[in-house]
Amino acid sequence: MSDDKGKQLVGIVLVSHSAQVAASVAELAQGLAGGGTAVPVAPAGGTEGGELGTSAELIAAAAASVDRGAGVAVLTDLGSAVLTVKALLAEGDELPDNTHLVDAPFVEGAVAAVVTASTGADLAAVEAAAAEAYTYRKV
Amino acid sequence: MLDAAFFRRWMTATAASVDREAERLTALDSPIGDADHGSNLQRGFTAVAAAVKKEDPQTPGAVLTLAGRQLISTVGGASGPLYGTLLRRTGKALGDAGEVSETQFAEALRAGVDAVMTLGGAAPGDKTMIDALVPAVDALGDGFVAARAAAEEGALATTPLQARKGRASYLGERSIGHQDPGATSSALLIAGLAEAVDE
């Protein structure tokens, strides 16, 4: 199995206060990644009841669903999304091994992460690409 | 000495006061937040009270780690991971002991408050729950009643402050003049300690 590790793709989890935002950003990022290798991307938006907010259960389920053994990059919008992921990471056993909260802008970071992951890059490279999206100034 | 039953009563008393004060917490969260603090915490502490009853944890540390886990998974807003981390970290600091002294509890709660400050990046004066929790922990050496008074005073003292963390911070100077809902709910949590003794 370990011989295959280089072929495993990093999984991406997109956590937003809104289910629609998370799902749409996932769709956008996958669309812009083009027709290459399909990266496992899972949105975790809103609460379990479909309201605005953050759900620890949805985040944990999304992370488990995209874990291919190469690590999971989690991107978030703000407030409780950031804090809930940090709290889950602190729990130790709630998220797959090698899950990282990525410090990146949500939309731009998601696109950079998915495109980079589609090349078979490792978690560190995916994280770096997403974080680099902060440096792209628009004006 | 404080045993698991004391900590179960603490959680039950807090759940009851959050339930009673939910509308007031949400009203405080309406001008400077997203008007869900009361309902979010109500959902969280209802789950805590139910879990503590159902699972009947047998040590102080087990009660608080269970409660913290419930808050992280059920609240849905920032107060979930913040209060969840507070209780979990306090519980972990208490370890497996069957009973703990008030001094040990005070030290553990301080570790919990420190963990919340690390998680949320807030310091005293930022108009957050920390403004009630830090004075409460400082006063715990003088007993639970003193801690309750310090927490309430700390919560009231957030009114003239400008928020520097969370959703309210986007409002800048417009956050001035409103008591912080998180500091207010923290005062309820600390008040629950004195109630747990009285019962």
mmCIF file of C-alpha atoms in Angstrom:
data_model
loop_
_atom_site.group_PDB
_atom_site.id
_atom_site.type_symbol
_atom_site.label_atom_id
_atom_site.label_comp_id
_atom_site.label_asym_id
_atom_site.label_seq_id
_atom_site.Cartn_x
_atom_site.Cartn_y
_atom_site.Cartn_z
ATOM 1 C CA MET A 1 0.000 0.000 0.000
ATOM 2 C CA SER A 2 2.750 2.420 0.911
ATOM 3 C CA ASP A 3 4.063 2.196 -2.656
ATOM 4 C CA ASP A 4 0.830 3.750 -3.864
ATOM 5 C CA LYS A 5 1.023 6.674 -1.504
ATOM 6 C CA GLY A 6 2.379 9.062 -4.131
ATOM 7 C CA LYS A 7 -0.742 8.471 -6.211
ATOM 8 C CA GLN A 8 -3.191 9.241 -3.436
ATOM 9 C CA LEU A 9 -4.762 12.650 -3.635
ATOM 10 C CA VAL A 10 -5.098 15.154 -0.838
ATOM 11 C CA GLY A 11 -8.726 15.615 0.186
ATOM 12 C CA ILE A 12 -10.269 19.069 0.522
ATOM 13 C CA VAL A 13 -13.017 20.085 2.962
ATOM 14 C CA LEU A 14 -14.768 23.443 2.552
ATOM 15 C CA VAL A 15 -16.428 24.757 5.713
ATOM 16 C CA SER A 16 -18.796 27.712 5.460
ATOM 17 C CA HIS A 17 -21.600 29.107 7.591
ATOM 18 C CA SER A 18 -23.823 28.543 4.581
ATOM 19 C CA ALA A 19 -24.536 25.187 2.925
ATOM 20 C CA GLN A 20 -24.988 26.946 -0.419
ATOM 21 C CA VAL A 21 -21.693 28.820 -0.153
ATOM 22 C CA ALA A 22 -19.772 25.648 0.719
ATOM 23 C CA ALA A 23 -21.400 23.659 -2.090
ATOM 24 C CA SER A 24 -20.967 26.437 -4.652
ATOM 25 C CA VAL A 25 -17.315 27.036 -3.829
ATOM 26 C CA ALA A 26 -16.715 23.288 -4.111
ATOM 27 C CA GLU A 27 -18.371 23.308 -7.536
ATOM 28 C CA LEU A 28 -16.413 26.390 -8.606
ATOM 29 C CA ALA A 29 -13.072 24.963 -7.492
ATOM 30 C CA GLN A 30 -13.700 21.608 -9.166
ATOM 31 C CA GLY A 31 -14.865 23.350 -12.330
ATOM 32 C CA LEU A 32 -11.766 25.527 -12.507
ATOM 33 C CA ALA A 33 -9.523 22.535 -11.807
ATOM 34 C CA GLY A 34 -10.419 21.309 -15.262
ATOM 35 C CA GLY A 35 -10.691 17.784 -16.575
ATOM 36 C CA GLY A 36 -7.671 16.354 -14.768
ATOM 37 C CA THR A 37 -7.731 13.894 -11.920
ATOM 38 C CA ALA A 38 -10.843 14.322 -9.795
ATOM 39 C CA VAL A 39 -9.861 15.608 -6.370
ATOM 40 C CA PRO A 40 -12.048 14.485 -3.464
ATOM 41 C CA VAL A 41 -13.772 17.678 -2.309
ATOM 42 C CA ALA A 42 -16.544 17.806 0.283
ATOM 43 C CA PRO A 43 -18.554 20.841 1.403
ATOM 44 C CA ALA A 44 -19.548 21.140 5.073
ATOM 45 C CA GLY A 45 -21.818 24.166 5.201
ATOM 46 C CA GLY A 46 -24.387 25.356 7.707
ATOM 47 C CA THR A 47 -25.776 23.414 10.630
ATOM 48 C CA GLU A 48 -27.221 19.921 10.488
ATOM 49 C CA GLY A 49 -30.636 21.558 10.604
ATOM 50 C CA GLY A 50 -29.888 23.525 7.430
ATOM 51 C CA GLU A 51 -29.470 26.869 9.169
ATOM 52 C CA LEU A 52 -26.549 29.288 9.037
ATOM 53 C CA GLY A 53 -23.767 28.130 11.326
ATOM 54 C CA THR A 54 -21.145 25.446 11.744
ATOM 55 C CA SER A 55 -21.611 21.748 12.424
ATOM 56 C CA ALA A 56 -18.861 19.653 13.974
ATOM 57 C CA GLU A 57 -20.660 16.519 12.776
ATOM 58 C CA LEU A 58 -20.825 17.670 9.143
ATOM 59 C CA ILE A 59 -17.144 18.676 9.228
ATOM 60 C CA ALA A 60 -16.057 15.323 10.661
ATOM 61 C CA ALA A 61 -18.172 13.430 8.119
ATOM 62 C CA ALA A 62 -16.843 15.519 5.223
ATOM 63 C CA ALA A 63 -13.236 14.993 6.303
ATOM 64 C CA ALA A 64 -13.749 11.230 6.593
ATOM 65 C CA SER A 65 -15.351 11.147 3.140
ATOM 66 C CA VAL A 66 -12.401 12.804 1.341
ATOM 67 C CA ASP A 67 -9.599 11.032 3.220
ATOM 68 C CA ARG A 68 -7.543 8.935 0.782
ATOM 69 C CA GLY A 69 -4.575 8.602 3.096
ATOM 70 C CA ALA A 70 -2.632 11.578 1.707
ATOM 71 C CA GLY A 71 -4.001 14.087 4.194
ATOM 72 C CA VAL A 72 -6.957 16.434 4.302
ATOM 73 C CA ALA A 73 -6.822 20.211 3.837
ATOM 74 C CA VAL A 74 -9.675 22.093 5.528
ATOM 75 C CA LEU A 75 -10.539 25.608 4.375
ATOM 76 C CA THR A 76 -13.037 27.725 6.311
ATOM 77 C CA ASP A 77 -14.804 31.029 6.081
ATOM 78 C CA LEU A 78 -14.935 32.785 9.452
ATOM 79 C CA GLY A 79 -15.804 32.814 13.144
ATOM 80 C CA SER A 80 -17.247 29.537 14.366
ATOM 81 C CA ALA A 81 -16.072 27.699 11.244
ATOM 82 C CA VAL A 82 -12.455 28.414 12.181
ATOM 83 C CA LEU A 83 -12.985 27.772 15.886
ATOM 84 C CA THR A 84 -14.897 24.528 15.407
ATOM 85 C CA VAL A 85 -12.213 23.044 13.150
ATOM 86 C CA LYS A 86 -9.522 24.091 15.641
ATOM 87 C CA ALA A 87 -11.494 22.542 18.504
ATOM 88 C CA LEU A 88 -11.956 19.295 16.548
ATOM 89 C CA LEU A 89 -8.244 19.165 15.758
ATOM 90 C CA ALA A 90 -7.512 19.643 19.464
ATOM 91 C CA GLU A 91 -9.726 16.664 20.284
ATOM 92 C CA GLY A 92 -7.228 14.466 18.463
ATOM 93 C CA ASP A 93 -9.504 11.670 17.279
ATOM 94 C CA GLU A 94 -12.324 13.518 15.521
ATOM 95 C CA LEU A 95 -10.659 14.123 12.156
ATOM 96 C CA PRO A 96 -8.518 11.820 9.968
ATOM 97 C CA ASP A 97 -4.781 11.709 10.667
ATOM 98 C CA ASN A 98 -2.915 14.424 8.824
ATOM 99 C CA THR A 99 -5.836 16.856 8.668
ATOM 100 C CA HIS A 100 -4.741 20.484 8.555
ATOM 101 C CA LEU A 101 -6.657 23.730 8.897
ATOM 102 C CA VAL A 102 -5.326 25.843 6.035
ATOM 103 C CA ASP A 103 -4.814 29.558 6.581
ATOM 104 C CA ALA A 104 -6.175 30.838 3.278
ATOM 105 C CA PRO A 105 -8.924 32.983 1.742
ATOM 106 C CA PHE A 106 -11.964 30.780 1.265
ATOM 107 C CA VAL A 107 -12.800 31.046 -2.440
ATOM 108 C CA GLU A 108 -9.367 31.755 -3.890
ATOM 109 C CA GLY A 109 -7.738 29.304 -1.505
ATOM 110 C CA ALA A 110 -10.194 26.566 -2.433
ATOM 111 C CA VAL A 111 -9.441 26.959 -6.133
ATOM 112 C CA ALA A 112 -5.674 26.931 -5.524
ATOM 113 C CA ALA A 113 -5.970 23.907 -3.218
ATOM 114 C CA VAL A 114 -8.073 21.832 -5.600
ATOM 115 C CA VAL A 115 -5.977 22.654 -8.662
ATOM 116 C CA THR A 116 -2.783 21.831 -6.786
ATOM 117 C CA ALA A 117 -4.191 18.631 -5.309
ATOM 118 C CA SER A 118 -5.271 17.518 -8.799
ATOM 119 C CA THR A 119 -1.597 17.361 -9.799
ATOM 120 C CA GLY A 120 -0.992 14.740 -7.116
ATOM 121 C CA ALA A 121 0.831 17.240 -4.897
ATOM 122 C CA ASP A 122 1.237 16.437 -1.208
ATOM 123 C CA LEU A 123 -0.559 18.172 1.672
ATOM 124 C CA ALA A 124 2.242 20.668 2.294
ATOM 125 C CA ALA A 125 2.161 21.797 -1.335
ATOM 126 C CA VAL A 126 -1.638 22.083 -1.312
ATOM 127 C CA GLU A 127 -1.478 24.150 1.867
ATOM 128 C CA ALA A 128 1.231 26.411 0.485
ATOM 129 C CA ALA A 129 -0.703 27.028 -2.732
ATOM 130 C CA ALA A 130 -3.878 27.911 -0.840
ATOM 131 C CA ALA A 131 -2.049 30.205 1.573
ATOM 132 C CA GLU A 132 -0.320 31.927 -1.341
ATOM 133 C CA ALA A 133 -3.735 33.085 -2.536
ATOM 134 C CA TYR A 134 -3.568 35.701 0.245
ATOM 135 C CA THR A 135 -0.746 37.464 -1.580
ATOM 136 C CA TYR A 136 -2.684 38.020 -4.786
ATOM 137 C CA ARG A 137 -3.743 41.680 -4.643
ATOM 138 C CA LYS A 138 -6.645 42.761 -6.788
ATOM 139 C CA VAL A 139 -5.888 46.471 -6.908
ATOM 140 C CA MET B 1 -13.781 18.438 48.169
ATOM 141 C CA LEU B 2 -15.774 18.483 44.933
ATOM 142 C CA ASP B 3 -16.981 15.176 43.491
ATOM 143 C CA ALA B 4 -18.558 14.154 40.180
ATOM 144 C CA ALA B 5 -22.030 14.829 41.582
ATOM 145 C CA PHE B 6 -21.061 18.462 42.219
ATOM 146 C CA PHE B 7 -19.929 18.875 38.618
ATOM 147 C CA ARG B 8 -23.082 17.201 37.315
ATOM 148 C CA ARG B 9 -25.127 19.674 39.416
ATOM 149 C CA TRP B 10 -23.012 22.522 37.997
ATOM 150 C CA MET B 11 -23.892 21.510 34.442
ATOM 151 C CA THR B 12 -27.570 20.987 35.297
ATOM 152 C CA ALA B 13 -27.800 24.351 37.066
ATOM 153 C CA THR B 14 -26.117 26.097 34.135
ATOM 154 C CA ALA B 15 -28.477 24.404 31.675
ATOM 155 C CA ALA B 16 -31.430 25.639 33.729
ATOM 156 C CA SER B 17 -30.186 29.241 33.930
ATOM 157 C CA VAL B 18 -29.272 29.335 30.231
ATOM 158 C CA ASP B 19 -32.763 28.044 29.493
ATOM 159 C CA ARG B 20 -34.274 30.752 31.719
ATOM 160 C CA GLU B 21 -32.085 33.534 30.275
ATOM 161 C CA ALA B 22 -32.030 32.428 26.628
ATOM 162 C CA GLU B 23 -34.219 35.259 25.431
ATOM 163 C CA ARG B 24 -32.148 37.867 27.269
ATOM 164 C CA LEU B 25 -28.910 36.436 25.796
ATOM 165 C CA THR B 26 -30.374 36.540 22.302
ATOM 166 C CA ALA B 27 -31.622 40.097 22.888
ATOM 167 C CA LEU B 28 -28.078 41.138 23.890
ATOM 168 C CA ASP B 29 -26.759 39.391 20.762
ATOM 169 C CA SER B 30 -29.248 41.182 18.547
ATOM 170 C CA PRO B 31 -27.670 44.660 18.196
ATOM 171 C CA ILE B 32 -24.026 43.509 17.959
ATOM 172 C CA GLY B 33 -24.181 39.856 16.907
ATOM 173 C CA ASP B 34 -26.353 37.543 14.859
ATOM 174 C CA ALA B 35 -29.106 37.159 17.452
ATOM 175 C CA ASP B 36 -28.630 33.474 18.161
ATOM 176 C CA HIS B 37 -26.511 33.321 21.311
ATOM 177 C CA GLY B 38 -29.382 32.364 23.596
ATOM 178 C CA SER B 39 -30.887 29.722 21.339
ATOM 179 C CA ASN B 40 -27.473 28.279 20.451
ATOM 180 C CA LEU B 41 -26.382 27.913 24.071
ATOM 181 C CA GLN B 42 -29.812 26.645 25.049
ATOM 182 C CA ARG B 43 -29.480 23.843 22.491
ATOM 183 C CA GLY B 44 -25.935 23.107 23.673
ATOM 184 C CA PHE B 45 -26.597 23.000 27.409
ATOM 185 C CA THR B 46 -29.814 21.031 26.934
ATOM 186 C CA ALA B 47 -27.640 18.419 25.215
ATOM 187 C CA VAL B 48 -25.103 18.665 28.049
ATOM 188 C CA ALA B 49 -27.746 18.096 30.737
ATOM 189 C CA ALA B 50 -29.170 15.131 28.828
ATOM 190 C CA ALA B 51 -25.754 13.550 28.210
ATOM 191 C CA VAL B 52 -24.653 13.981 31.824
ATOM 192 C CA LYS B 53 -27.852 12.290 32.978
ATOM 193 C CA LYS B 54 -27.680 9.469 30.438
ATOM 194 C CA GLU B 55 -23.974 8.656 30.619
ATOM 195 C CA ASP B 56 -23.589 9.395 34.348
ATOM 196 C CA PRO B 57 -19.827 10.166 34.244
ATOM 197 C CA GLN B 58 -18.133 9.229 37.505
ATOM 198 C CA THR B 59 -15.267 11.704 37.859
ATOM 199 C CA PRO B 60 -15.147 15.517 37.762
ATOM 200 C CA GLY B 61 -12.877 15.367 34.723
ATOM 201 C CA ALA B 62 -15.226 12.992 32.895
ATOM 202 C CA VAL B 63 -18.253 15.227 33.551
ATOM 203 C CA LEU B 64 -16.540 18.283 32.085
ATOM 204 C CA THR B 65 -14.965 16.570 29.065
ATOM 205 C CA LEU B 66 -18.328 15.032 28.184
ATOM 206 C CA ALA B 67 -20.024 18.414 28.554
ATOM 207 C CA GLY B 68 -17.411 20.116 26.401
ATOM 208 C CA ARG B 69 -17.772 17.522 23.663
ATOM 209 C CA GLN B 70 -21.536 18.058 23.601
ATOM 210 C CA LEU B 71 -21.134 21.819 23.252
ATOM 211 C CA ILE B 72 -18.675 21.529 20.358
ATOM 212 C CA SER B 73 -21.009 19.225 18.453
ATOM 213 C CA THR B 74 -24.381 20.846 19.096
ATOM 214 C CA VAL B 75 -24.094 24.629 19.434
ATOM 215 C CA GLY B 76 -23.501 25.635 15.795
ATOM 216 C CA GLY B 77 -21.975 29.046 16.563
ATOM 217 C CA ALA B 78 -18.633 30.242 17.904
ATOM 218 C CA SER B 79 -19.776 29.787 21.500
ATOM 219 C CA GLY B 80 -19.781 25.998 20.921
ATOM 220 C CA PRO B 81 -16.071 25.480 20.347
ATOM 221 C CA LEU B 82 -15.239 28.235 22.852
ATOM 222 C CA TYR B 83 -17.306 26.879 25.759
ATOM 223 C CA GLY B 84 -16.544 23.330 24.638
ATOM 224 C CA THR B 85 -12.818 24.002 24.819
ATOM 225 C CA LEU B 86 -13.236 25.734 28.193
ATOM 226 C CA LEU B 87 -14.941 22.715 29.778
ATOM 227 C CA ARG B 88 -12.913 20.033 28.015
ATOM 228 C CA ARG B 89 -9.582 21.590 28.875
ATOM 229 C CA THR B 90 -10.686 22.150 32.459
ATOM 230 C CA GLY B 91 -11.820 18.520 32.609
ATOM 231 C CA LYS B 92 -8.564 17.239 31.158
ATOM 232 C CA ALA B 93 -6.614 19.294 33.706
ATOM 233 C CA LEU B 94 -8.576 17.576 36.490
ATOM 234 C CA GLY B 95 -7.462 14.161 35.220
ATOM 235 C CA ASP B 96 -8.965 10.951 36.627
ATOM 236 C CA ALA B 97 -9.322 12.068 40.255
ATOM 237 C CA GLY B 98 -12.574 11.036 41.933
ATOM 238 C CA GLU B 99 -12.645 14.253 43.967
ATOM 239 C CA VAL B 100 -10.798 17.526 43.576
ATOM 240 C CA SER B 101 -10.141 20.412 45.943
ATOM 241 C CA GLU B 102 -11.430 23.886 45.200
ATOM 242 C CA THR B 103 -7.829 24.947 44.641
ATOM 243 C CA GLN B 104 -7.296 22.184 42.088
ATOM 244 C CA PHE B 105 -10.507 23.185 40.362
ATOM 245 C CA ALA B 106 -9.435 26.850 40.269
ATOM 246 C CA GLU B 107 -6.132 25.871 38.653
ATOM 247 C CA ALA B 108 -7.881 23.637 36.128
ATOM 248 C CA LEU B 109 -10.404 26.322 35.226
ATOM 249 C CA ARG B 110 -7.552 28.747 34.661
ATOM 250 C CA ALA B 111 -6.022 26.244 32.236
ATOM 251 C CA GLY B 112 -9.406 26.080 30.509
ATOM 252 C CA VAL B 113 -9.657 29.861 30.257
ATOM 253 C CA ASP B 114 -6.105 30.023 28.896
ATOM 254 C CA ALA B 115 -7.090 27.479 26.229
ATOM 255 C CA VAL B 116 -10.080 29.630 25.235
ATOM 256 C CA MET B 117 -7.829 32.679 24.911
ATOM 257 C CA THR B 118 -5.479 30.683 22.678
ATOM 258 C CA LEU B 119 -8.308 29.298 20.540
ATOM 259 C CA GLY B 120 -10.138 32.589 20.023
ATOM 260 C CA GLY B 121 -7.161 34.920 20.258
ATOM 261 C CA ALA B 122 -9.001 37.183 22.697
ATOM 262 C CA ALA B 123 -7.455 39.006 25.643
ATOM 263 C CA PRO B 124 -9.122 40.830 28.560
ATOM 264 C CA GLY B 125 -10.695 44.069 27.314
ATOM 265 C CA ASP B 126 -11.692 42.693 23.893
ATOM 266 C CA LYS B 127 -15.365 42.563 24.934
ATOM 267 C CA THR B 128 -15.720 38.781 25.014
ATOM 268 C CA MET B 129 -16.455 35.956 27.460
ATOM 269 C CA ILE B 130 -12.862 36.345 28.673
ATOM 270 C CA ASP B 131 -13.877 39.593 30.418
ATOM 271 C CA ALA B 132 -16.127 37.597 32.759
ATOM 272 C CA LEU B 133 -14.027 34.428 33.020
ATOM 273 C CA VAL B 134 -10.663 35.943 33.937
ATOM 274 C CA PRO B 135 -12.002 37.969 36.923
ATOM 275 C CA ALA B 136 -13.984 34.903 38.009
ATOM 276 C CA VAL B 137 -10.920 32.671 38.002
ATOM 277 C CA ASP B 138 -8.953 35.367 39.837
ATOM 278 C CA ALA B 139 -11.672 35.484 42.538
ATOM 279 C CA LEU B 140 -12.135 31.710 42.863
ATOM 280 C CA GLY B 141 -9.675 31.582 45.770
ATOM 281 C CA ASP B 142 -12.289 33.496 47.788
ATOM 282 C CA GLY B 143 -15.033 31.026 46.947
ATOM 283 C CA PHE B 144 -17.797 30.515 44.420
ATOM 284 C CA VAL B 145 -19.919 33.451 45.592
ATOM 285 C CA ALA B 146 -16.988 35.815 45.117
ATOM 286 C CA ALA B 147 -16.345 34.308 41.686
ATOM 287 C CA ARG B 148 -19.976 34.826 40.731
ATOM 288 C CA ALA B 149 -19.837 38.507 41.757
ATOM 289 C CA ALA B 150 -16.579 38.999 39.845
ATOM 290 C CA ALA B 151 -17.995 37.396 36.696
ATOM 291 C CA GLU B 152 -21.164 39.500 36.815
ATOM 292 C CA GLU B 153 -19.125 42.647 37.385
ATOM 293 C CA GLY B 154 -16.844 41.662 34.502
ATOM 294 C CA ALA B 155 -19.834 41.121 32.212
ATOM 295 C CA LEU B 156 -21.324 44.513 33.104
ATOM 296 C CA ALA B 157 -17.947 46.154 32.523
ATOM 297 C CA THR B 158 -17.995 45.062 28.852
ATOM 298 C CA THR B 159 -20.725 47.609 28.032
ATOM 299 C CA PRO B 160 -18.454 50.633 27.323
ATOM 300 C CA LEU B 161 -15.850 48.543 25.485
ATOM 301 C CA GLN B 162 -15.365 48.354 21.733
ATOM 302 C CA ALA B 163 -15.422 44.779 20.443
ATOM 303 C CA ARG B 164 -12.158 43.532 18.998
ATOM 304 C CA LYS B 165 -13.117 39.892 18.356
ATOM 305 C CA GLY B 166 -15.895 38.045 16.618
ATOM 306 C CA ARG B 167 -18.878 39.272 14.658
ATOM 307 C CA ALA B 168 -19.282 42.397 16.862
ATOM 308 C CA SER B 169 -15.783 43.617 15.955
ATOM 309 C CA TYR B 170 -16.984 44.461 12.423
ATOM 310 C CA LEU B 171 -19.237 47.108 13.978
ATOM 311 C CA GLY B 172 -16.297 49.058 15.373
ATOM 312 C CA GLU B 173 -17.463 51.938 17.580
ATOM 313 C CA ARG B 174 -21.089 50.890 17.153
ATOM 314 C CA SER B 175 -20.380 47.932 19.434
ATOM 315 C CA ILE B 176 -19.860 50.404 22.311
ATOM 316 C CA GLY B 177 -22.771 50.697 24.760
ATOM 317 C CA HIS B 178 -23.921 47.082 24.546
ATOM 318 C CA GLN B 179 -23.176 44.431 27.146
ATOM 319 C CA ASP B 180 -21.365 41.482 25.588
ATOM 320 C CA PRO B 181 -23.589 38.396 25.317
ATOM 321 C CA GLY B 182 -20.663 35.977 25.679
ATOM 322 C CA ALA B 183 -19.494 37.613 28.903
ATOM 323 C CA THR B 184 -23.095 37.503 30.115
ATOM 324 C CA SER B 185 -23.472 33.776 29.468
ATOM 325 C CA SER B 186 -20.069 33.182 31.071
ATOM 326 C CA ALA B 187 -21.386 34.887 34.202
ATOM 327 C CA LEU B 188 -24.302 32.410 34.161
ATOM 328 C CA LEU B 189 -21.855 29.504 33.936
ATOM 329 C CA ILE B 190 -19.874 30.803 36.919
ATOM 330 C CA ALA B 191 -23.068 31.522 38.874
ATOM 331 C CA GLY B 192 -23.933 27.831 38.401
ATOM 332 C CA LEU B 193 -21.019 26.906 40.676
ATOM 333 C CA ALA B 194 -22.600 28.612 43.682
ATOM 334 C CA GLU B 195 -25.945 27.017 42.836
ATOM 335 C CA ALA B 196 -24.336 23.577 42.660
ATOM 336 C CA VAL B 197 -23.095 24.046 46.232
ATOM 337 C CA ASP B 198 -26.446 25.231 47.534
ATOM 338 C CA GLU B 199 -28.359 22.203 46.314
#
